[in-house]
């Protein structure tokens, strides 16, 4: 992690769902250039041995304001997310980045299969927004799993994207645990098991992401063909 640390100022906190918050930061020293899907590291003044380093994916593509938009879910008893919830506009946090290789392929895929659970949707949303803004959205499916209907992150936005882009399919599912996703499995088998060249990208906690990568490998994908971003 060679990227230098700099201070960022808190611009705003906005409630997105009962248990998720959007946090907008402004790097004070220099703007960050990043690719959709990448993440930054926040150094938080909490925990037994501060700073506590916590990674957060960028939720919005780079913008002229230089603001960085993050979204975090409120982990019960979580030191990092608990601290972020307590921030006020003007508060300062050291950050570094961008990091990560969970980014869109260089060449246009025949079909982009994005699969995310809860806050795992954050980097996928960033990619979709970037592609849609540039008029480059390829044939694509987003499988979005949420713990409850109230926690369906970006639900209206994804519905609107599907309504305006006939080549984009939005498939939301609700299941309380990360590993109870029979419908998700069926849909993946349908999309990725028919010989079409599919680029799969999965984000979320390991209990969600890893079994789905294993499923795709059973369907004939090479391990390296399945891009994964795990949060824990
Ligand atoms: C590359 C990367 C990108 C990430 N991007 C995001 C993001 O965009 N939004 C986000 O909310 N988090 C993201 N995370 C996770 C984040 O870094 C923290 O781990 C998370 O906020 C929990 O930290 P905590 O100190 O509050 O909880 P901890 O005390 O560290 O508790 C973690 C436990 O909470 C559970 N948990 C519930 N939700 C999460 C979650 N989202 N991530 C990890 N564990 C969770 C897990 O079971 C885990 O064992 C990312 C992690 C990585 C590695």
Tab-separated table of N, CA and C in Angstrom, residues 3-8 26-32 41 43 68 93-97:
chain	number	residue	atom	x	y	z
A	3	UNK	N	0.356	4.112	-1.633
A	3	UNK	CA	-0.305	5.399	-1.843
A	3	UNK	C	-0.229	6.248	-0.575
A	4	UNK	N	0.105	7.548	-0.731
A	4	UNK	CA	0.259	8.381	0.462
A	4	UNK	C	-1.065	8.625	1.175
A	5	UNK	N	-0.938	8.803	2.482
A	5	UNK	CA	-2.109	9.139	3.290
A	5	UNK	C	-2.338	10.637	3.228
A	6	UNK	N	-3.583	11.034	3.154
A	6	UNK	CA	-3.909	12.445	3.245
A	6	UNK	C	-5.174	12.609	4.091
A	7	UNK	N	-5.449	13.846	4.457
A	7	UNK	CA	-6.620	14.119	5.295
A	7	UNK	C	-7.819	14.411	4.394
A	8	UNK	N	-8.975	13.911	4.801
A	8	UNK	CA	-10.215	14.225	4.095
A	8	UNK	C	-11.198	14.846	5.082
A	26	UNK	N	-14.209	14.767	1.277
A	26	UNK	CA	-13.439	15.576	0.310
A	26	UNK	C	-11.972	15.527	0.700
A	27	UNK	N	-11.145	14.868	-0.137
A	27	UNK	CA	-9.705	14.884	0.170
A	27	UNK	C	-9.199	16.320	0.129
A	28	UNK	N	-8.462	16.704	1.160
A	28	UNK	CA	-8.063	18.110	1.269
A	28	UNK	C	-6.800	18.410	0.469
A	29	UNK	N	-5.884	17.426	0.406
A	29	UNK	CA	-4.571	17.743	-0.167
A	29	UNK	C	-4.528	17.617	-1.676
A	30	UNK	N	-5.017	16.512	-2.215
A	30	UNK	CA	-5.046	16.358	-3.671
A	30	UNK	C	-6.177	15.433	-4.056
A	31	UNK	N	-6.758	15.655	-5.254
A	31	UNK	CA	-7.867	14.789	-5.664
A	31	UNK	C	-7.398	13.367	-5.910
A	32	UNK	N	-8.292	12.409	-5.710
A	32	UNK	CA	-7.951	11.007	-5.978
A	32	UNK	C	-8.528	10.605	-7.322
A	41	UNK	N	-8.815	3.261	1.867
A	41	UNK	CA	-8.607	2.825	3.246
A	41	UNK	C	-8.742	4.031	4.168
A	43	UNK	N	-8.294	5.536	8.019
A	43	UNK	CA	-7.576	5.269	9.269
A	43	UNK	C	-8.358	5.907	10.413
A	68	UNK	N	-15.585	12.029	-2.606
A	68	UNK	CA	-15.564	10.565	-2.588
A	68	UNK	C	-16.805	10.090	-1.842
A	93	UNK	N	-10.679	12.865	8.560
A	93	UNK	CA	-10.217	11.465	8.642
A	93	UNK	C	-9.045	11.290	7.689
A	94	UNK	N	-7.978	10.612	8.115
A	94	UNK	CA	-6.922	10.248	7.169
A	94	UNK	C	-7.389	9.101	6.275
A	95	UNK	N	-7.020	9.207	5.019
A	95	UNK	CA	-7.344	8.118	4.090
A	95	UNK	C	-6.205	7.918	3.111
A	96	UNK	N	-6.214	6.746	2.485
A	96	UNK	CA	-5.243	6.490	1.420
A	96	UNK	C	-5.910	5.635	0.346
A	97	UNK	N	-5.314	5.606	-0.793
A	97	UNK	CA	-5.850	4.830	-1.909
A	97	UNK	C	-5.756	5.626	-3.195
